Amino acid sequence: MTTPVCAGASRAAAASAGHRRYPSFSSYVRARGPVLLRTARSLTANPSDAEDLLQTALTKTYVAWERIEDHRALDGYVRRALVNTRTSQWRKRKVDEFACEELPEKEAPPAPDPAEQQSLHDAMWRAVLRLPDRQRAMVVLRYYEDLSEVQTAEVMGVSVGTVKSAVSRALGKLREDPELSTVR
């Protein structure tokens, strides 16, 4: 006698036919599915894993559908199936640890000096203030206010092409600014 390779798959196939055999199961899943999915999401870090977890718990519920006497307590039954399934999953997860001479974590780069960051910010702002008024306004709207080219064009009352060319010229001037040469 041979054993099916994936017994869960045969049960899942039976569960997919559940709407014909147990219409009350299908209506229960339609009614309570979103609530149960939120519960599954609270048990896992990944939304896809939560959906898989819920499907597994619902498959277990379907298999036991005839044995469940009180259908008013189905939420509790499914929640227990969710927790038990999740517990089984993390118990089965195998974590291999190997001792080695080098640490796998790379050394974190040193944190930037706040004084240097402020100095760079001030130098950049002074360079922006040296731009012509119209270019400065477009650079501020595009990069400080994070507006799109279309939005900037609407605010300035010009075409999108004008915004593109003016911002391009302004960035060229900022690249050539001697005070910002240390940044490159």
Coordinates of C-alpha atoms in Angstrom, one line a residue, residues 13 19 22 40 63 68 78 92 109 122 131 139 158 174:
A13 CA -8.6 19.4 -2.6
H19 CA -18.9 24.7 -0.9
Y22 CA -20.8 22.0 3.5
A40 CA -3.5 35.3 11.4
V63 CA -11.8 18.3 7.9
I68 CA -17.7 20.4 15.7
V78 CA -10.3 28.4 14.1
K92 CA 9.8 22.7 13.0
P109 CA 29.9 52.7 9.4
D122 CA 24.0 75.4 5.6
L131 CA 20.4 81.0 -7.5
V139 CA 14.4 73.9 -6.9
V158 CA 4.7 77.8 -16.5
L174 CA 24.9 74.0 -7.8

